[in-house]
Short mmCIF file of C-alpha atoms and ligand atoms in Angstrom, two decimals:
data_model
loop_
_atom_site.label_atom_id
_atom_site.label_comp_id
_atom_site.label_asym_id
_atom_site.label_seq_id
_atom_site.Cartn_x
_atom_site.Cartn_y
_atom_site.Cartn_z
CA MET A 1 20.42 -16.64 -6.29
CA ALA A 2 20.38 -17.90 -2.86
CA TYR A 3 16.77 -17.33 -1.20
CA ASN A 4 15.77 -17.83 2.45
CA THR A 5 12.89 -20.62 1.79
CA SER A 6 12.51 -20.68 5.91
CA MET A 7 9.96 -18.09 5.73
CA ASN A 8 6.61 -19.24 5.65
CA PHE A 9 3.18 -18.08 4.52
CA VAL A 10 0.77 -19.18 7.27
CA CYS A 11 -3.02 -19.52 6.66
CA SER A 12 -5.39 -17.29 8.51
CA LEU A 13 -7.94 -19.63 8.84
CA CYS A 14 -6.61 -23.25 9.47
CA GLY A 15 -2.80 -22.44 10.47
CA LYS A 16 -1.45 -24.45 7.34
CA LYS A 17 1.94 -23.25 6.42
CA ALA A 18 3.73 -23.13 3.00
CA PRO A 19 7.18 -22.14 1.93
CA VAL A 20 6.80 -18.45 0.97
CA SER A 21 8.43 -19.83 -2.78
CA THR A 22 4.70 -21.28 -3.25
CA ARG A 23 2.58 -20.10 -6.22
CA ALA A 24 -0.57 -20.74 -4.55
CA ALA A 25 -2.39 -17.48 -4.02
CA MET A 26 -4.06 -18.86 -0.80
CA CYS A 27 -4.56 -21.38 1.43
CA GLU A 28 -6.54 -25.00 -0.22
CA CYS A 29 -8.95 -23.69 2.87
CA GLY A 30 -9.92 -21.09 1.04
CA GLY A 31 -7.77 -19.14 3.74
CA LEU A 32 -5.75 -15.78 3.07
CA TRP A 33 -2.01 -15.93 4.35
CA LYS A 34 -0.42 -14.20 6.40
CA LEU A 35 3.33 -13.61 6.47
CA ASP A 36 5.52 -15.54 9.53
CA PHE A 37 8.33 -12.61 9.35
CA GLN A 38 9.21 -11.25 12.62
CA PRO A 39 11.62 -8.24 11.26
CA PRO A 40 14.41 -6.92 13.88
CA PRO A 41 13.26 -3.85 16.54
CA PHE A 42 12.79 -1.08 14.49
CA ASP A 43 16.32 0.73 15.01
CA PRO A 44 17.28 4.06 13.49
CA ASP A 45 20.77 2.53 12.85
CA LEU A 46 19.33 -0.12 10.84
CA ILE A 47 18.37 2.31 8.27
CA ASP A 48 20.29 2.61 4.92
CA ARG A 49 20.82 6.13 4.34
CA ARG A 50 22.75 5.56 1.28
CA GLU A 51 19.80 4.32 -0.66
CA TRP A 52 17.53 6.92 -1.73
CA SER A 53 14.61 4.27 -2.54
CA LEU A 54 12.07 2.64 0.35
CA PHE A 55 14.48 -0.05 0.16
CA ARG A 56 16.86 1.71 2.67
CA TYR A 57 14.47 0.27 5.28
CA ARG A 58 14.92 -3.23 3.99
CA ALA A 59 16.58 -4.66 7.37
CA PHE A 60 12.68 -4.50 8.12
CA LEU A 61 11.68 -6.23 4.68
CA PRO A 62 11.00 -9.61 4.06
CA LEU A 63 13.24 -9.62 1.05
CA GLY A 64 15.28 -12.78 2.50
CA GLU A 65 18.20 -12.28 0.40
CA PRO A 66 21.72 -12.13 2.01
CA GLU A 67 22.82 -8.78 2.77
CA GLU A 68 25.68 -7.73 0.57
CA PRO A 69 28.79 -8.62 1.65
CA GLU A 70 30.82 -5.82 3.56
CA GLY A 71 33.32 -3.48 2.41
CA ALA A 72 32.90 -2.16 -1.40
CA THR A 73 29.36 0.33 -1.80
CA HIS A 74 27.19 -0.60 -4.68
CA ARG A 75 28.53 2.27 -6.52
CA GLU A 76 31.97 0.57 -5.90
CA ARG A 77 30.84 -2.87 -7.19
CA VAL A 78 28.75 -1.15 -10.24
CA MET A 79 32.29 0.74 -11.75
CA SER A 80 34.30 -2.21 -11.16
CA GLY A 81 31.87 -4.28 -12.99
CA GLU A 82 30.96 -6.75 -10.19
CA HIS A 83 27.52 -5.91 -9.83
CA ALA A 84 26.58 -8.53 -13.29
CA SER A 85 27.43 -10.87 -10.60
CA ALA A 86 23.71 -12.25 -9.31
CA SER A 87 24.94 -13.25 -5.78
CA ILE A 88 25.49 -9.42 -4.99
CA TYR A 89 22.73 -8.15 -7.31
CA PRO A 90 19.49 -8.84 -4.82
CA ALA A 91 16.36 -8.56 -6.75
CA TRP A 92 15.25 -5.64 -5.40
CA ARG A 93 17.91 -3.78 -7.01
CA ALA A 94 16.95 -5.05 -10.77
CA VAL A 95 13.39 -3.66 -9.80
CA SER A 96 13.37 -0.36 -7.82
CA LEU A 97 12.19 2.63 -9.71
CA GLY A 98 13.06 4.80 -6.80
CA GLU A 99 9.89 4.62 -5.18
CA GLY A 100 9.08 6.32 -1.69
CA MET A 101 11.33 8.68 0.41
CA THR A 102 8.11 11.18 -0.74
CA PRO A 103 8.03 14.87 1.30
CA ILE A 104 5.90 15.65 3.73
CA VAL A 105 3.87 19.28 3.00
CA ARG A 106 2.68 21.43 5.78
CA LEU A 107 -1.01 22.44 4.29
CA ASP A 108 -1.46 24.51 7.14
CA GLU A 109 -0.69 24.86 11.09
CA ASP A 110 -2.42 21.36 11.54
CA LEU A 111 -2.42 19.53 8.40
CA LEU A 112 0.63 17.93 6.98
CA LEU A 113 0.39 15.95 3.35
CA LYS A 114 2.64 12.90 2.69
CA MET A 115 2.90 13.70 -1.25
CA ASP A 116 2.42 9.94 -2.20
CA TYR A 117 1.73 10.18 -5.81
CA PHE A 118 5.24 11.50 -6.22
CA MET A 119 6.07 8.05 -7.53
CA PRO A 120 7.07 6.45 -10.37
CA THR A 121 3.34 5.41 -10.83
CA LEU A 122 2.11 8.54 -9.46
CA SER A 123 0.59 6.33 -6.61
CA PHE A 124 1.42 5.00 -3.47
CA LYS A 125 0.90 1.38 -4.60
CA ASP A 126 4.17 1.39 -5.99
CA ARG A 127 5.30 0.67 -2.43
CA GLY A 128 3.55 -2.53 -2.26
CA ALA A 129 4.64 -3.58 -5.61
CA ALA A 130 7.93 -2.30 -5.58
CA VAL A 131 8.53 -4.94 -2.60
CA LEU A 132 6.15 -7.52 -3.81
CA VAL A 133 7.38 -7.54 -7.41
CA ALA A 134 10.98 -8.02 -5.91
CA HIS A 135 9.64 -10.76 -4.44
CA CYS A 136 8.01 -12.30 -7.39
CA ARG A 137 11.81 -12.07 -9.40
CA ALA A 138 13.20 -13.46 -6.51
CA ILE A 139 10.87 -16.81 -6.50
CA GLY A 140 11.52 -17.00 -9.75
CA VAL A 141 8.10 -15.94 -11.17
CA ASP A 142 7.89 -15.46 -14.90
CA SER A 143 4.27 -14.29 -15.41
CA VAL A 144 1.62 -12.24 -13.17
CA ILE A 145 -2.07 -11.52 -13.22
CA GLN A 146 -3.57 -8.85 -11.27
CA ASP A 147 -7.06 -7.32 -10.45
CA SER A 148 -7.08 -3.67 -9.41
CA SER A 149 -9.41 -0.35 -9.73
CA GLY A 150 -6.19 0.87 -11.60
CA ASN A 151 -3.66 2.45 -9.20
CA ALA A 152 -2.36 -1.32 -8.10
CA GLY A 153 -2.36 -2.59 -12.05
CA ASN A 154 -0.25 0.84 -12.63
CA SER A 155 2.51 -0.38 -10.08
CA ILE A 156 2.60 -4.27 -10.93
CA ALA A 157 2.66 -3.38 -14.48
CA ALA A 158 5.47 -1.21 -14.30
CA TYR A 159 7.08 -3.00 -11.85
CA SER A 160 6.85 -6.15 -13.64
CA ALA A 161 8.44 -4.27 -16.57
CA ARG A 162 11.51 -3.26 -15.27
CA ALA A 163 11.74 -6.66 -13.46
CA GLY A 164 11.15 -8.80 -17.20
CA ILE A 165 7.63 -10.41 -15.95
CA LYS A 166 4.55 -11.21 -18.03
CA CYS A 167 1.77 -9.17 -17.09
CA GLU A 168 -1.87 -9.13 -17.06
CA ILE A 169 -4.18 -6.59 -15.16
CA LEU A 170 -8.23 -7.29 -15.18
CA VAL A 171 -9.86 -3.79 -14.81
CA PRO A 172 -13.80 -2.95 -14.13
CA GLU A 173 -15.58 -0.86 -17.14
CA GLY A 174 -15.60 2.86 -16.33
CA THR A 175 -11.79 2.71 -15.30
CA SER A 176 -9.85 5.26 -16.66
CA PRO A 177 -8.64 5.79 -19.81
CA ALA A 178 -4.98 7.38 -18.11
CA LYS A 179 -4.75 4.56 -15.85
CA ILE A 180 -5.71 2.23 -19.06
CA ALA A 181 -3.12 3.76 -20.85
CA MET A 182 -0.48 3.52 -18.94
CA ILE A 183 -1.19 -0.27 -17.76
CA ARG A 184 -0.61 -0.74 -21.49
CA SER A 185 2.53 1.06 -21.93
CA HIS A 186 4.37 -0.94 -19.95
CA GLY A 187 3.78 -3.71 -22.03
CA ALA A 188 0.94 -5.30 -20.12
CA GLN A 189 -1.77 -7.02 -21.63
CA VAL A 190 -5.43 -5.23 -20.03
CA THR A 191 -8.67 -7.03 -19.88
CA ILE A 192 -11.67 -4.55 -19.39
CA VAL A 193 -14.25 -6.77 -17.30
CA PRO A 194 -17.61 -5.33 -17.23
CA GLY A 195 -19.73 -4.80 -13.78
CA SER A 196 -18.32 -3.89 -10.28
CA ARG A 197 -15.14 -4.04 -9.24
CA ASP A 198 -16.00 -6.78 -6.96
CA HIS A 199 -16.96 -8.77 -9.92
CA CYS A 200 -13.63 -8.04 -11.79
CA ALA A 201 -11.69 -9.31 -8.54
CA ASP A 202 -14.00 -12.21 -8.60
CA VAL A 203 -13.34 -13.17 -12.46
CA CYS A 204 -9.52 -12.55 -11.97
CA ARG A 205 -9.72 -15.25 -8.87
CA ALA A 206 -11.19 -17.59 -11.39
CA LYS A 207 -8.84 -17.25 -13.85
CA VAL A 208 -5.93 -17.52 -11.31
CA ALA A 209 -8.15 -20.80 -9.86
CA ARG A 210 -7.65 -22.00 -13.44
CA GLU A 211 -5.13 -21.72 -14.92
CA GLY A 212 -2.63 -21.23 -12.12
CA VAL A 213 -0.97 -17.90 -12.58
CA TYR A 214 0.72 -16.13 -10.09
CA TYR A 215 -1.72 -13.83 -8.32
CA ALA A 216 0.02 -10.84 -7.60
CA SER A 217 -2.80 -9.15 -6.27
CA HIS A 218 -2.24 -6.27 -3.47
CA VAL A 219 -5.01 -7.72 -1.69
CA TYR A 220 -3.99 -11.21 -1.15
CA ASN A 221 -0.15 -11.30 -1.22
CA PRO A 222 0.88 -10.50 2.49
CA PHE A 223 4.04 -8.82 0.54
CA PHE A 224 2.32 -6.03 -0.51
CA TYR A 225 1.84 -4.67 2.97
CA GLU A 226 5.05 -4.98 3.96
CA GLY A 227 5.91 -2.53 1.57
CA THR A 228 3.06 -0.31 2.68
CA LYS A 229 4.86 -0.08 6.12
CA THR A 230 7.23 2.45 4.86
CA TYR A 231 4.77 5.05 4.67
CA ILE A 232 4.98 5.16 8.43
CA TYR A 233 8.82 4.45 8.82
CA GLU A 234 9.37 7.62 5.88
CA ALA A 235 7.10 9.73 8.46
CA TRP A 236 8.55 8.77 11.73
CA GLU A 237 12.02 9.70 9.70
CA GLN A 238 11.30 12.44 8.17
CA LEU A 239 9.44 14.17 11.19
CA GLY A 240 11.08 12.22 13.78
CA ARG A 241 8.14 11.46 15.57
CA ILE A 242 4.88 10.30 14.51
CA PRO A 243 1.87 12.94 14.11
CA ALA A 244 -1.29 12.84 16.57
CA HIS A 245 -4.16 11.70 14.34
CA LEU A 246 -3.11 9.54 10.88
CA PHE A 247 -6.07 9.75 8.38
CA VAL A 248 -6.28 6.89 5.82
CA PRO A 249 -8.56 5.89 3.00
CA LEU A 250 -9.64 2.88 3.47
CA GLY A 251 -11.12 0.19 0.61
CA ASN A 252 -9.12 -3.02 0.73
CA GLY A 253 -7.03 -1.53 3.69
CA THR A 254 -3.35 -1.79 1.70
CA LEU A 255 -2.26 1.20 3.19
CA PHE A 256 -4.10 0.92 6.36
CA LEU A 257 -2.69 -2.46 7.01
CA GLY A 258 0.89 -1.74 6.01
CA MET A 259 0.52 1.78 8.22
CA VAL A 260 -0.83 0.04 11.28
CA LYS A 261 2.23 -3.14 11.18
CA ALA A 262 4.76 -0.71 11.18
CA LEU A 263 3.24 1.82 13.79
CA GLU A 264 3.28 -1.82 16.20
CA GLU A 265 6.41 -2.52 15.29
CA LEU A 266 7.67 1.22 16.43
CA LEU A 267 5.74 0.68 19.47
CA ALA A 268 7.06 -2.72 20.13
CA ALA A 269 10.77 -1.20 19.47
CA GLY A 270 9.95 1.81 22.28
CA ILE A 271 10.41 4.23 19.11
CA ILE A 272 6.68 5.90 19.84
CA ALA A 273 5.20 5.57 23.48
CA ARG A 274 1.44 5.33 22.33
CA MET A 275 -0.84 4.33 18.85
CA PRO A 276 -1.72 7.67 17.36
CA GLU A 277 -5.15 8.34 16.43
CA VAL A 278 -5.78 6.13 12.82
CA ILE A 279 -8.86 7.52 11.42
CA ALA A 280 -9.79 5.67 8.17
CA VAL A 281 -12.06 7.16 5.44
CA GLN A 282 -14.58 5.15 3.45
CA SER A 283 -16.78 6.47 0.74
CA GLU A 284 -20.59 7.11 1.94
CA ARG A 285 -21.53 5.43 -1.26
CA CYS A 286 -19.70 2.56 -0.34
CA ALA A 287 -18.76 1.76 3.48
CA PRO A 288 -18.81 -2.00 3.99
CA ILE A 289 -16.24 -1.57 6.89
CA ALA A 290 -18.11 1.40 8.48
CA ARG A 291 -21.04 0.26 8.98
CA ALA A 292 -19.56 -3.22 10.27
CA TYR A 293 -18.12 -0.72 12.87
CA GLU A 294 -21.25 1.15 13.76
CA ASP A 295 -23.17 -2.35 14.31
CA GLY A 296 -19.67 -3.77 16.53
CA ALA A 297 -19.46 -6.30 13.75
CA PRO A 298 -16.48 -8.92 13.11
CA SER A 299 -17.29 -9.04 9.60
CA PRO A 300 -17.71 -6.41 6.79
CA ALA A 301 -21.36 -5.31 6.34
CA ARG A 302 -23.08 -6.44 2.88
CA VAL A 303 -23.42 -3.29 1.07
CA THR A 304 -24.32 -2.63 -2.73
CA PRO A 305 -21.72 0.33 -3.68
CA LEU A 306 -23.20 3.13 -5.45
CA PRO A 307 -21.10 4.91 -7.98
CA THR A 308 -18.36 7.41 -6.46
CA LEU A 309 -15.85 9.78 -7.49
CA ALA A 310 -13.69 7.80 -4.83
CA GLU A 311 -13.06 4.83 -7.53
CA GLY A 312 -10.00 3.84 -5.09
CA ILE A 313 -11.94 3.12 -2.55
CA ALA A 314 -15.30 1.64 -3.76
CA ILE A 315 -14.11 -2.14 -2.40
CA GLY A 316 -17.97 -3.62 -1.62
CA VAL A 317 -16.24 -6.99 0.09
CA PRO A 318 -12.84 -6.20 1.20
CA ALA A 319 -11.10 -9.65 1.27
CA ARG A 320 -9.33 -8.89 4.69
CA GLY A 321 -12.01 -7.06 6.37
CA GLU A 322 -12.36 -9.01 9.25
CA GLU A 323 -8.27 -8.49 9.83
CA ILE A 324 -9.20 -4.44 9.34
CA LEU A 325 -12.05 -4.42 12.07
CA GLY A 326 -9.94 -6.77 14.18
CA TYR A 327 -7.70 -3.72 14.57
CA ILE A 328 -10.16 -1.18 14.46
CA TYR A 329 -11.28 -2.67 17.45
CA LYS A 330 -7.95 -3.57 19.23
CA TYR A 331 -6.86 0.42 18.77
CA ASN A 332 -10.19 1.92 19.09
CA MET A 333 -9.83 3.70 15.69
CA LYS A 334 -11.90 6.05 14.07
CA VAL A 335 -14.40 4.94 10.81
CA ILE A 336 -15.64 8.29 9.16
CA LEU A 337 -17.41 8.36 5.71
CA ALA A 338 -16.35 11.15 2.70
CA PRO A 339 -18.99 13.26 2.17
CA GLU A 340 -19.75 12.52 -1.73
CA GLU A 341 -21.28 15.63 -3.05
CA ARG A 342 -18.16 17.96 -1.12
CA ILE A 343 -15.42 15.79 -2.82
CA PRO A 344 -15.33 17.78 -5.81
CA GLU A 345 -14.83 21.15 -3.31
CA ALA A 346 -12.38 19.64 -1.43
CA ARG A 347 -10.20 18.48 -4.66
CA ALA A 348 -10.17 22.57 -6.29
CA ALA A 349 -9.07 23.40 -2.12
CA LEU A 350 -6.58 21.37 -2.99
CA ALA A 351 -5.68 22.29 -6.25
CA GLY A 352 -5.88 26.09 -5.33
CA ARG A 353 -3.16 25.47 -3.16
CA GLY A 354 -0.80 23.88 -5.59
CA ILE A 355 -1.76 19.99 -4.84
CA TYR A 356 -3.81 18.30 -7.90
CA CYS A 357 -4.94 14.47 -6.63
CA GLU A 358 -7.11 12.09 -7.37
CA HIS A 359 -10.66 12.57 -6.26
CA THR A 360 -9.86 9.14 -3.90
CA SER A 361 -7.21 11.43 -1.99
CA ALA A 362 -9.64 14.71 -2.02
CA ALA A 363 -12.46 12.23 -0.95
CA THR A 364 -10.20 11.85 2.32
CA TYR A 365 -9.64 15.54 2.59
CA ALA A 366 -12.95 16.07 2.45
CA ALA A 367 -14.10 13.78 5.15
CA TYR A 368 -11.35 15.69 7.28
CA LEU A 369 -12.89 18.66 6.57
CA ALA A 370 -16.06 17.23 8.03
CA LEU A 371 -14.80 15.95 10.96
CA ARG A 372 -13.44 19.53 11.61
CA GLU A 373 -16.75 21.08 11.19
CA LYS A 374 -18.23 18.65 13.76
CA GLN A 375 -15.68 18.24 16.51
CA GLY A 376 -13.33 21.65 15.87
CA ARG A 377 -9.76 21.48 14.93
CA ILE A 378 -7.90 18.48 14.84
CA TYR A 379 -4.10 18.94 15.87
CA ASP A 380 -0.83 17.55 14.32
CA SER A 381 -2.77 15.32 11.42
CA LEU A 382 -0.87 13.63 8.62
CA ILE A 383 -2.83 13.04 5.38
CA PRO A 384 -2.21 10.77 2.48
CA MET A 385 -2.02 12.01 -1.53
CA CYS A 386 -1.96 8.85 -2.90
CA GLY A 387 -2.72 9.26 -6.23
CA ALA A 388 -1.77 12.29 -8.80
CA GLY A 389 -4.77 14.36 -10.35
CA LEU A 390 -4.35 13.19 -14.04
CA LYS A 391 -5.28 9.57 -13.01
CA SER A 392 -8.68 10.76 -12.18
CA ASP A 393 -9.77 13.39 -14.61
CA HIS A 394 -12.16 12.18 -17.08
C1 PLP B 401 -5.78 7.24 -5.31
C2 PLP B 401 -5.73 5.91 -3.89
N1 PLP B 401 -6.41 5.88 -2.81
C3 PLP B 401 -6.57 5.11 -2.20
C4 PLP B 401 -6.99 4.06 -2.46
C5 PLP B 401 -7.24 2.58 -1.40
O1 PLP B 401 -6.38 1.69 -1.06
P1 PLP B 401 -7.27 0.46 -0.37
O2 PLP B 401 -8.03 0.00 -1.67
O3 PLP B 401 -5.55 -0.30 -0.47
O4 PLP B 401 -7.47 0.92 0.98
C6 PLP B 401 -6.14 3.69 -3.79
C7 PLP B 401 -6.92 1.77 -3.98
O5 PLP B 401 -6.75 1.87 -4.93
C8 PLP B 401 -6.17 4.32 -4.65
O6 PLP B 401 -6.04 4.20 -5.83
ZN1 ZN B 402 -6.16 -22.71 5.17
#
């Protein structure tokens, strides 16, 4: 299959370039890759409204493959049997599980919820995994490894299964048994690593360095963030605008960074006139970005993560912390803390309205409620319901 090999990764430290077909998880100097990709200006006319997955936005995604020839629709080609030809069957079609297009539900006069747990593996991570695994398939990767608190591992395992790619997922001890069972059900090997989430990442990265397996990391691999951009494209398409206040959970920042990139694209294209207020939420038990922000520091603070119900954001050492803080300062964003003891009541309040979400999503709502108590109504707000409740019942 023809693949756009002119697309490059660029090292965020030394500026060295490598083609995106590289198997290297990062630059030799230790710097993380950024993707050298400039999508066309966001234009509603470029949305493929016949495609009912997030790949309807593929004009703005770095899929690097030639568009299908004009004329016959995909359906017509499937009907004619032509779809078996690799040249007109891009990787994303082989990988998509119908992710994205999640509804936005109004909770009350001020608050909208984007139901990102209505996804193939029940979390927003499918946005990033669909795009990353499509890339893996396009460049011929046959085996991947990744570390995760559970949800990203679920996503990479499912999409790898779909793509016919062998997969190993490392999770920290204490990860929800439901998530582990789900990862295994997709045929992935699960390795449970004693110790913290950060230690689990260290163990995985050491294995990547030793064995050279492709690191399908939601944190390191820039393709993942291209997928999470679609959260904003969808919100814009569904509402015809971007809400004034965007709340977002912040652990490693995969949703945060994708959101901000997409908002910058909408700004540059004149689709929105100003940056909305982005309000990032960390756990009060693990807040390296919030602490750094208080001090005006450019790098995440050193913290000792304490146990929290918000397992999805319990990241003590966010690898892209400087990039995240850079955006927070640039756009004068807020970083607030989720009060631990209020997570269960926030979750119960949502469940009492029919919405059964993970504790980590309830933490974002708990932080929203605490801010509202402090400063009054927060008009026109959007909160992502990132994970399904059954996944954190343990
Ligand atoms: C349910 C849920 N919400 C939020 C997050 C936070 O995402 P990130 O670590 O990319 O900031 C995660 C990450 O695993 C998650 O599983
Ligand atoms: Zn470098």
